[in-house]
PDB file of C-alpha atoms in Angstrom:
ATOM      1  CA  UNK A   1     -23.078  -3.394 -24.722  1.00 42.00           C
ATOM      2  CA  UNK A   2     -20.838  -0.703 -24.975  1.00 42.00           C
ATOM      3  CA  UNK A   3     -16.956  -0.761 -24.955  1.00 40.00           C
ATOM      4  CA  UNK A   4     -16.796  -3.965 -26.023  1.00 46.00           C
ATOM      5  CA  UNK A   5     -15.296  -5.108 -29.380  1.00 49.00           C
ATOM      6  CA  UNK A   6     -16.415  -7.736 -31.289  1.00 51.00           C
ATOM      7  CA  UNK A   7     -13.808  -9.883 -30.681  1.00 49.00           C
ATOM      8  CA  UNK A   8     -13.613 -10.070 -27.127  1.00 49.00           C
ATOM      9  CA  UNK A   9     -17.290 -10.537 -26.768  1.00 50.00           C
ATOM     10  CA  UNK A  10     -17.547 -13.585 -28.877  1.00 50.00           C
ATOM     11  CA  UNK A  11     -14.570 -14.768 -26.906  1.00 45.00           C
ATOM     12  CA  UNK A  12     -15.765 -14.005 -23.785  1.00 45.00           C
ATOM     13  CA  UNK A  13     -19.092 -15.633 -24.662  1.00 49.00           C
ATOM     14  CA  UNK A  14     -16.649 -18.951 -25.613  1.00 45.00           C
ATOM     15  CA  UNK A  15     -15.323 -18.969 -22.381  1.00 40.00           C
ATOM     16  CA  UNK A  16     -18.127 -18.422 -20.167  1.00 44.00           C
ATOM     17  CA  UNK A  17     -20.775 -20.607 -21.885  1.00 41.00           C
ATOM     18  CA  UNK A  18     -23.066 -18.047 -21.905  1.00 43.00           C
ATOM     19  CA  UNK A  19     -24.290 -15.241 -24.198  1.00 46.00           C
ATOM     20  CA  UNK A  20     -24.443 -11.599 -22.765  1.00 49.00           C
ATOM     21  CA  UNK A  21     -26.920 -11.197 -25.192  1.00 49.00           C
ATOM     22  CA  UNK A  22     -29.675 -13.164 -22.752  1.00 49.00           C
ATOM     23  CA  UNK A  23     -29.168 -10.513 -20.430  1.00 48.00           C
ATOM     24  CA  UNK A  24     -29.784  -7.738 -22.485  1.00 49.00           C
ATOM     25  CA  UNK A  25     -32.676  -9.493 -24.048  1.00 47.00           C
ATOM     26  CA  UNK A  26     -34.166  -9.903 -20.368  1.00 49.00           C
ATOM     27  CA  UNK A  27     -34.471  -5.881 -20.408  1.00 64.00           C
ATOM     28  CA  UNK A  28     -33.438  -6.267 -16.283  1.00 82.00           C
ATOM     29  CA  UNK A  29     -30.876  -3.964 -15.219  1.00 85.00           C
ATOM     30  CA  UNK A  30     -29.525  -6.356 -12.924  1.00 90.00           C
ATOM     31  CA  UNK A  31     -29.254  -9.197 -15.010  1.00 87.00           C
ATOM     32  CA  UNK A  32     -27.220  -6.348 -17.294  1.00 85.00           C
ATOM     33  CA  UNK A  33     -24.910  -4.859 -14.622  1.00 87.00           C
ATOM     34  CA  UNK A  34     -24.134  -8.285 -13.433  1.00 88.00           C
ATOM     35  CA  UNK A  35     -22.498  -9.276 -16.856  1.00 88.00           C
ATOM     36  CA  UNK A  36     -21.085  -5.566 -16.906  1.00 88.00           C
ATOM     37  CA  UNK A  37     -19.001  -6.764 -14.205  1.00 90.00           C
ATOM     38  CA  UNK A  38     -17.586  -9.829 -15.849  1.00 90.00           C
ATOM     39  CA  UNK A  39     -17.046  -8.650 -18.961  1.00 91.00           C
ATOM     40  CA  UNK A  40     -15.319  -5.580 -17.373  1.00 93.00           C
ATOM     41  CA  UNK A  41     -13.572  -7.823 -15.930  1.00 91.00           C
ATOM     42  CA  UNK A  42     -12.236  -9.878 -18.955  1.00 92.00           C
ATOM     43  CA  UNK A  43     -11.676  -6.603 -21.329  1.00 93.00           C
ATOM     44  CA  UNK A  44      -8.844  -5.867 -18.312  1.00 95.00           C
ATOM     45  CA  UNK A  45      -7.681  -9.508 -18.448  1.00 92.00           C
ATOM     46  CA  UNK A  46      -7.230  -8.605 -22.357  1.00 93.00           C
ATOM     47  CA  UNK A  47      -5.829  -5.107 -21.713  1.00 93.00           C
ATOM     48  CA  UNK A  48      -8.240  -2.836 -23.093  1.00 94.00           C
ATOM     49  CA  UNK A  49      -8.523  -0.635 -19.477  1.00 97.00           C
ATOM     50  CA  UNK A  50      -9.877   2.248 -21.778  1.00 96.00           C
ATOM     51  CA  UNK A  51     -12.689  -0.159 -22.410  1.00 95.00           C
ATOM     52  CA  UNK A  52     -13.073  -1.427 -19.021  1.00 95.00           C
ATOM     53  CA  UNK A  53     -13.245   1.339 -17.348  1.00 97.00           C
ATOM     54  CA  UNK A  54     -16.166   2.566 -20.052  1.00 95.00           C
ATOM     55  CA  UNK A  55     -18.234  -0.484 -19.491  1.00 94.00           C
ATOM     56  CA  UNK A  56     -18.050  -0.474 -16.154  1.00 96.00           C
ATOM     57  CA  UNK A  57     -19.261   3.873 -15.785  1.00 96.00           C
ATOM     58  CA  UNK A  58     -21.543   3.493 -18.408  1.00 93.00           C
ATOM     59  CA  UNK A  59     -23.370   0.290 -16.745  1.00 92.00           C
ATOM     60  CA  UNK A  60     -23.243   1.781 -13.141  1.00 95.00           C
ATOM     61  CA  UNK A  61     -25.194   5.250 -14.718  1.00 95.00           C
ATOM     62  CA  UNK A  62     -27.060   2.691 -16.343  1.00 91.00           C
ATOM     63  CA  UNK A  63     -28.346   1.160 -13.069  1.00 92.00           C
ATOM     64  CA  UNK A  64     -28.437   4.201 -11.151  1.00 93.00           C
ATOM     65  CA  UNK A  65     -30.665   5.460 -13.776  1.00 92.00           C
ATOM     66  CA  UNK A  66     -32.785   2.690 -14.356  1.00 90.00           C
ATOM     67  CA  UNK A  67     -33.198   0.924 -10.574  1.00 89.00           C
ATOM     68  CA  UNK A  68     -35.155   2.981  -8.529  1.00 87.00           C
ATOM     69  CA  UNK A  69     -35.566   0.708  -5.225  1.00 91.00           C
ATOM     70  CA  UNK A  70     -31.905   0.071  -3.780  1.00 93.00           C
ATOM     71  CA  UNK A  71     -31.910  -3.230  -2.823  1.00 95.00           C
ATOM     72  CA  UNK A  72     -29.565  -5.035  -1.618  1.00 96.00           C
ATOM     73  CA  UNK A  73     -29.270  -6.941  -4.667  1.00 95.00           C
ATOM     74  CA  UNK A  74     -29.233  -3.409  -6.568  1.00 96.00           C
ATOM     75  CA  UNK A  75     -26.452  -2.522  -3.874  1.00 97.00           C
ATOM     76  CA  UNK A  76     -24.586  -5.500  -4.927  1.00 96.00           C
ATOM     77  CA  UNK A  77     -24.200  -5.859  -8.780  1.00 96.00           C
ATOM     78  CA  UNK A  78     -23.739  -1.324  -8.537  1.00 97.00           C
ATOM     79  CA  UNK A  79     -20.722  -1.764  -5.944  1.00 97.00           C
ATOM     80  CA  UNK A  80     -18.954  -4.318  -7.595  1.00 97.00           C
ATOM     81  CA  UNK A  81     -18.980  -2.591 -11.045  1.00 97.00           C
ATOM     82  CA  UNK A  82     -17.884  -0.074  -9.839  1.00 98.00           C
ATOM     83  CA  UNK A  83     -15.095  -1.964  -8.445  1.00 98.00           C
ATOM     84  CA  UNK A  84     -13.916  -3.481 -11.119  1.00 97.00           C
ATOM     85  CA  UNK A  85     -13.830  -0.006 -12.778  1.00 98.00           C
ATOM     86  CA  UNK A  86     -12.014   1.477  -9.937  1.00 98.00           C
ATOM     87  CA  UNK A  87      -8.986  -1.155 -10.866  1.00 98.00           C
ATOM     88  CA  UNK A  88      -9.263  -0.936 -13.950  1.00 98.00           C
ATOM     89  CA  UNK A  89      -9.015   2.695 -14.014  1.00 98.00           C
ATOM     90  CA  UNK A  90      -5.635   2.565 -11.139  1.00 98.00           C
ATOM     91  CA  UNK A  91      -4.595   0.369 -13.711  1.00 97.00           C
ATOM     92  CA  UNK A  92      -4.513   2.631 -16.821  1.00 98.00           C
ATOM     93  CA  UNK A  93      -2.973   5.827 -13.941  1.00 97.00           C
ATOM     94  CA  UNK A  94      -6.547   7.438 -13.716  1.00 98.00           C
ATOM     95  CA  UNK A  95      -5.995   8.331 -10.471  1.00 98.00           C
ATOM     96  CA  UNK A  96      -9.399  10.506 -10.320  1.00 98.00           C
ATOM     97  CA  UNK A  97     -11.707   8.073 -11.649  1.00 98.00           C
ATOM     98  CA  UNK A  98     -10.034   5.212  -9.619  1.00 98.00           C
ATOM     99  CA  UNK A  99     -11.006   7.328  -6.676  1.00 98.00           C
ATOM    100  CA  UNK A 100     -14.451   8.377  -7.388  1.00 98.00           C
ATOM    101  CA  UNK A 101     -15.445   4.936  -8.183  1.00 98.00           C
ATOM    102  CA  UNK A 102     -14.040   3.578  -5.290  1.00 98.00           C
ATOM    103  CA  UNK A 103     -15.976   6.687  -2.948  1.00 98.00           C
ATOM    104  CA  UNK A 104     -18.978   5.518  -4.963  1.00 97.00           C
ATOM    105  CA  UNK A 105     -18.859   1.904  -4.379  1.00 98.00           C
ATOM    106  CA  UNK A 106     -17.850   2.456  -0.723  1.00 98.00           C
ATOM    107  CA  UNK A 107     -21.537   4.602   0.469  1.00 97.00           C
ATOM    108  CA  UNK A 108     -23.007   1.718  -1.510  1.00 97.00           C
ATOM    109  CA  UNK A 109     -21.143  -0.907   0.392  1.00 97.00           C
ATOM    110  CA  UNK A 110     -21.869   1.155   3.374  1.00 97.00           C
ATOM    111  CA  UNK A 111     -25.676   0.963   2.854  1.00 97.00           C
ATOM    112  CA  UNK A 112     -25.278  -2.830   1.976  1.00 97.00           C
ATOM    113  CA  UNK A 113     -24.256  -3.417   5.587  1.00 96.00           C
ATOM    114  CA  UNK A 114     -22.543  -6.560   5.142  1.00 94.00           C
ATOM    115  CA  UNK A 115     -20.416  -8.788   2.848  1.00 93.00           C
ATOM    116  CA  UNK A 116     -22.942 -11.352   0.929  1.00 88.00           C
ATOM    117  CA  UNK A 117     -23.046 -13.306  -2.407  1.00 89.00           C
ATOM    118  CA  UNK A 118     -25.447 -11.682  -3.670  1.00 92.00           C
ATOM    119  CA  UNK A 119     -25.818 -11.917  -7.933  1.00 90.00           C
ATOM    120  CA  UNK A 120     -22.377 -13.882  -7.469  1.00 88.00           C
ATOM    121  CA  UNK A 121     -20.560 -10.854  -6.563  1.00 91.00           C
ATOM    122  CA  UNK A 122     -19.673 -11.000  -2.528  1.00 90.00           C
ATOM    123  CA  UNK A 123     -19.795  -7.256  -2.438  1.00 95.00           C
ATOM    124  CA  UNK A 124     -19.590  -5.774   0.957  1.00 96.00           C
ATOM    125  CA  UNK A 125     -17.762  -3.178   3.492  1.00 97.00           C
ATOM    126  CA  UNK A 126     -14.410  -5.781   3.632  1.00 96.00           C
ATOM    127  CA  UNK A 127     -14.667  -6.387  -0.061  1.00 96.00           C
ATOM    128  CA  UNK A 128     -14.552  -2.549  -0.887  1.00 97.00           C
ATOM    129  CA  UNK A 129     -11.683  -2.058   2.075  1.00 97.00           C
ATOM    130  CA  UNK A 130      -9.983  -4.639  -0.188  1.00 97.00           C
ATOM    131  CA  UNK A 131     -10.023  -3.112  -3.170  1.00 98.00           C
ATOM    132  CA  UNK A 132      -8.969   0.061  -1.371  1.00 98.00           C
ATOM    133  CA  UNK A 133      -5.565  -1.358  -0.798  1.00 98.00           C
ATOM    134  CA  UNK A 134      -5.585  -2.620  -3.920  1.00 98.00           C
ATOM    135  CA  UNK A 135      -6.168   0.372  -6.106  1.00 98.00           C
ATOM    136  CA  UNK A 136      -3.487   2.566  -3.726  1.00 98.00           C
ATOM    137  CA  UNK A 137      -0.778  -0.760  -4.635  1.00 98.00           C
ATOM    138  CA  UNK A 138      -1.550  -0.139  -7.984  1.00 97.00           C
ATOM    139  CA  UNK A 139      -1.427   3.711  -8.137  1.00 98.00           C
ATOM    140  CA  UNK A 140       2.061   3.793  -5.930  1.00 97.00           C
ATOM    141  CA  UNK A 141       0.809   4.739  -3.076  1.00 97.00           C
ATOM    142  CA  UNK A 142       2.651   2.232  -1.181  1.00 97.00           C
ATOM    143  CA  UNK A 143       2.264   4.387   2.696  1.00 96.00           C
ATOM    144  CA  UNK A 144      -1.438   4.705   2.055  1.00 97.00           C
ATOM    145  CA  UNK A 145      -1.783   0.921   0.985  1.00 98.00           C
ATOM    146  CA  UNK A 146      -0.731  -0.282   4.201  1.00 97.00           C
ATOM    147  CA  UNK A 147      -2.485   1.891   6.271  1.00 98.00           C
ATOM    148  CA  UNK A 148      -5.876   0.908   4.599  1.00 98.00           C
ATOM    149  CA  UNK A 149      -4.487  -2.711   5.047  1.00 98.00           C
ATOM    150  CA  UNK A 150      -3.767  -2.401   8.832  1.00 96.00           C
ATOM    151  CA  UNK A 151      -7.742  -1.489   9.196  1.00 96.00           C
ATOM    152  CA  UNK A 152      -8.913  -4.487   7.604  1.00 97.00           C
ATOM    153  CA  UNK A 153      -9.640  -7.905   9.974  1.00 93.00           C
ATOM    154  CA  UNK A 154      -8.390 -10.973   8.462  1.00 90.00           C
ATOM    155  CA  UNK A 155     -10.899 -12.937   9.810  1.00 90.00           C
ATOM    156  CA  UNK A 156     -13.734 -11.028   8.490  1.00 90.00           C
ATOM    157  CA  UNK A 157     -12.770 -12.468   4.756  1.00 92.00           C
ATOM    158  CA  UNK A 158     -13.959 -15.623   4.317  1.00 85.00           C
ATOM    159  CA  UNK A 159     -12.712 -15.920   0.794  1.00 88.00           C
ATOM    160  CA  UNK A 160      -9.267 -17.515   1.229  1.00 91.00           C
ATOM    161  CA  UNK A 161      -8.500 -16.420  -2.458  1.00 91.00           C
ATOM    162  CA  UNK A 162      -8.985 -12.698  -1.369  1.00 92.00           C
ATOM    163  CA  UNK A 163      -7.329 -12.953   1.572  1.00 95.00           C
ATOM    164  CA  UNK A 164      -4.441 -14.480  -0.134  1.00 95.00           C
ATOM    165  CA  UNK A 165      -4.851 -10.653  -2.481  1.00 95.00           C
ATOM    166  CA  UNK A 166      -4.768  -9.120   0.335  1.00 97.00           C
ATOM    167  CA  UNK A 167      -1.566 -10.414   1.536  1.00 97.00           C
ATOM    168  CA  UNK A 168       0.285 -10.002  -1.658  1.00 96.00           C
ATOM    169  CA  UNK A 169      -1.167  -6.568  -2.091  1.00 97.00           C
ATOM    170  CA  UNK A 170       0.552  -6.195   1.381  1.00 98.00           C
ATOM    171  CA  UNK A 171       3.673  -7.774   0.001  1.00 97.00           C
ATOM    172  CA  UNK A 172       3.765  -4.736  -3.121  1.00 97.00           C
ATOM    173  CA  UNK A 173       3.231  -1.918  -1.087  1.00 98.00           C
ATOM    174  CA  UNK A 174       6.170  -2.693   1.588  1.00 98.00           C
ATOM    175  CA  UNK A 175       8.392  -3.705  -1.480  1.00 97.00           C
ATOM    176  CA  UNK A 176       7.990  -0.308  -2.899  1.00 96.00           C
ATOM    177  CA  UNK A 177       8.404   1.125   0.505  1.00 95.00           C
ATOM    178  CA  UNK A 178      11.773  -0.586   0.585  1.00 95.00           C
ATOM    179  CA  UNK A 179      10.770  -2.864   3.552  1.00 96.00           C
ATOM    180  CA  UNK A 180      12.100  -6.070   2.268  1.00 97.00           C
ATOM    181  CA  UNK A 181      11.346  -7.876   5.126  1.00 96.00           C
ATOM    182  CA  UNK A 182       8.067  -6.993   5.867  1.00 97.00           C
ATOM    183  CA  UNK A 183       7.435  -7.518   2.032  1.00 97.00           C
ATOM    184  CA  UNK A 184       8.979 -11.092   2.061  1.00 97.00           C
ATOM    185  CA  UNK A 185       6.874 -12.079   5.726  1.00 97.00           C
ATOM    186  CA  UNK A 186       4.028 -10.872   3.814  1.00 97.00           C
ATOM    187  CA  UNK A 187       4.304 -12.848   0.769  1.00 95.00           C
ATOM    188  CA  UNK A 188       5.245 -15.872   3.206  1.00 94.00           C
ATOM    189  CA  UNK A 189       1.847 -15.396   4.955  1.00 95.00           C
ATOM    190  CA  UNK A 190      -0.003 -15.482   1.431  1.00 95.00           C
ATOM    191  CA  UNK A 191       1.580 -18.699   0.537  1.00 93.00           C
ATOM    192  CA  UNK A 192       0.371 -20.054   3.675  1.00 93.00           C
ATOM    193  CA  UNK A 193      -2.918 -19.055   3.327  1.00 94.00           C
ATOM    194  CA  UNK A 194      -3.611 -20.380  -0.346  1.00 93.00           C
ATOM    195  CA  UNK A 195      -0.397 -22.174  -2.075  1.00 90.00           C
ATOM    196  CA  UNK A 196      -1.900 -22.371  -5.106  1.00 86.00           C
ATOM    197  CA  UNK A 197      -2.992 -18.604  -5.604  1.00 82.00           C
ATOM    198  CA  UNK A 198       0.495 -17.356  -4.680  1.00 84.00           C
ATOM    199  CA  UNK A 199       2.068 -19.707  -7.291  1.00 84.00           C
ATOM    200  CA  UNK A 200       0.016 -18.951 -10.207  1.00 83.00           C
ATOM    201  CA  UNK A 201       0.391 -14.903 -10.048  1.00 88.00           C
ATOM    202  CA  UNK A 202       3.368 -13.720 -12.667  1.00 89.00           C
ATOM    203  CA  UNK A 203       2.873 -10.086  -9.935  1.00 87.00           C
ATOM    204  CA  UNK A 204       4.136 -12.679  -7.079  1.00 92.00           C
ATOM    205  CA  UNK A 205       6.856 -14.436  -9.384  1.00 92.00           C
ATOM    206  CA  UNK A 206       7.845 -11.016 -10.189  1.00 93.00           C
ATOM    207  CA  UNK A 207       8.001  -9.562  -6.538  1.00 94.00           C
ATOM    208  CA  UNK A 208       9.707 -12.554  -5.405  1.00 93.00           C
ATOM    209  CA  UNK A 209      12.784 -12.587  -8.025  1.00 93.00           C
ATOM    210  CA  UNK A 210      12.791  -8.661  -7.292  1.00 94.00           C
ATOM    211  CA  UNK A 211      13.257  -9.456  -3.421  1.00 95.00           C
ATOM    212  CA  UNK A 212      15.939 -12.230  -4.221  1.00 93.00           C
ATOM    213  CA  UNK A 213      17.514  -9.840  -6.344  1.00 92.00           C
ATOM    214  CA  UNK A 214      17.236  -6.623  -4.074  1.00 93.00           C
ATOM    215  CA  UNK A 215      17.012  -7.055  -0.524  1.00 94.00           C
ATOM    216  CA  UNK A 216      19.812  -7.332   1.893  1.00 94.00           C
ATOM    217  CA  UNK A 217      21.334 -10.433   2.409  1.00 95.00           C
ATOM    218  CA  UNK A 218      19.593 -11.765   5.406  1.00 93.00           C
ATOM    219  CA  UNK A 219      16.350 -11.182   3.238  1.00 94.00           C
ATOM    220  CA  UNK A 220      17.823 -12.890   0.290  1.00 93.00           C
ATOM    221  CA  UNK A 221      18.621 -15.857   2.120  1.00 93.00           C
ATOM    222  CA  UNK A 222      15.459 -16.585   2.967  1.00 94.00           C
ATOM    223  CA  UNK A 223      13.869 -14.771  -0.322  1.00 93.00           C
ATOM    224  CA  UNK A 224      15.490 -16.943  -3.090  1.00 93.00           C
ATOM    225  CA  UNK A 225      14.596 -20.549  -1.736  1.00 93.00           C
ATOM    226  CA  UNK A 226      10.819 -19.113  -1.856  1.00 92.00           C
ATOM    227  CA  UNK A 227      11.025 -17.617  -5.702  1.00 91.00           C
ATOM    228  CA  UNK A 228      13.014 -21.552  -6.627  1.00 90.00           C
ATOM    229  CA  UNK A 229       9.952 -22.664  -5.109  1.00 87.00           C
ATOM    230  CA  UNK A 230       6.831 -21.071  -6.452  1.00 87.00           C
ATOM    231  CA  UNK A 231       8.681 -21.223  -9.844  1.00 84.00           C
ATOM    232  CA  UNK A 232      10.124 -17.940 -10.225  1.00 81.00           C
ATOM    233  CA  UNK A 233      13.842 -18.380 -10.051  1.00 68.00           C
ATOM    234  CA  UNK A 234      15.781 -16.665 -12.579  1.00 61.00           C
TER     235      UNK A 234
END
């Protein structure tokens, strides 16, 4: 599989309980661009984003190529490689490639119809919107995050975890708007939705000691309690 080192593979494989190698053995491009996307997905956990974004443009040619029906499946396991590219790409400050990917993933998500599970991946319409927001976070675009956020119906993400992403992607782009408040509501409504998920992210630890650090006082007030609580006190 290309882009991937040694190293991270066999680690990968450790972690997963599975070897990529079955997939590639099975010759289906499916089967392929479904592990793509996870191990995509861990080379950005590890920070090689040069190497994520790689495996995740050279797998979606590779099913582009190589699929000729597009089925929803097909639809699926495309979209959400390209996906994970997309961040990985906003990541690393490839503004371009963020964007095409995202434009790509979006017609495909378009076609798709609908949000479904399909090859594991819960690719749809919302789950594209999210990573819209997500990727203009990342890049800075902090105006054009919440915008794209405003458009999206909570209640049309049944994943509370991504909801809960949603939220705190909400929570970064009014922080680097300078909207404390709206930043520190937002962050509030994420812990609400899924404890757990806010608690565990060093990006929400961060944002929080940066609001109990920053804001105005009235903000503060409210804003340090929360970081003591989740853990991220200073």
């Amino acid at each position: 599989m290309p882009g991937i080192d040694g190293g991270t593979l066999r680690a990968w494989r450790r972690s997963r309980g599975w070897d990529v190698s079955a997939a590639l053995a099975s010759q289906d491009p499916l089967t392929v661009g479904a592990s793509a996307r996870i191990v995509t997905h861990t080379l950005m956990n590890s920070g090689q984003l040069t190497a994520a974004i790689s495996t995740a443009r050279n797998h979606s040619l590779r099913l582009d190529r190589e699929t000729t029906e597009r089925t929803p499946e097909f639809l699926s396991v495309y979209g959400s490689v390209l996906l994970r590219g997309a961040i990985a790409a906003a990541q690393h400050d490839e503004r371009d490639t963020a964007h095409e990917m995202l434009g790509e993933a979006a017609d495909a998500a378009a076609m798709l119809g609908t949000d479904a599970n399909l090859r594991g991946t819960a690719f749809g319409p919302v789950n594209a919107q999210l990573h819209q927001v997500n990727v203009a976070v990342t890049l800075g675009d902090a105006g054009t995050a919440v915008d794209l956020a405003r458009r999206i119906d909570l209640a049309a993400i049944t994943v509370t975890e991504r909801k809960a992403s949603l939220l705190i992607d909400v929570a970064r782009a009014f922080f680097q708007w300078g909207r404390y408040e709206q930043a520190y509501a937002a962050l509030r409504a994420a812990e609400q939705t899924a404890p757990e998920e806010v608690a565990a992210r060093p990006a929400v630890c961060a944002l929080a000691r940066n609001l109990a650090a920053l804001a105005p006082p009235a903000v503060r007030r409210d804003a340090e309690p929360f970081a003591s609580r989740i853990g991220a006190a200073r």
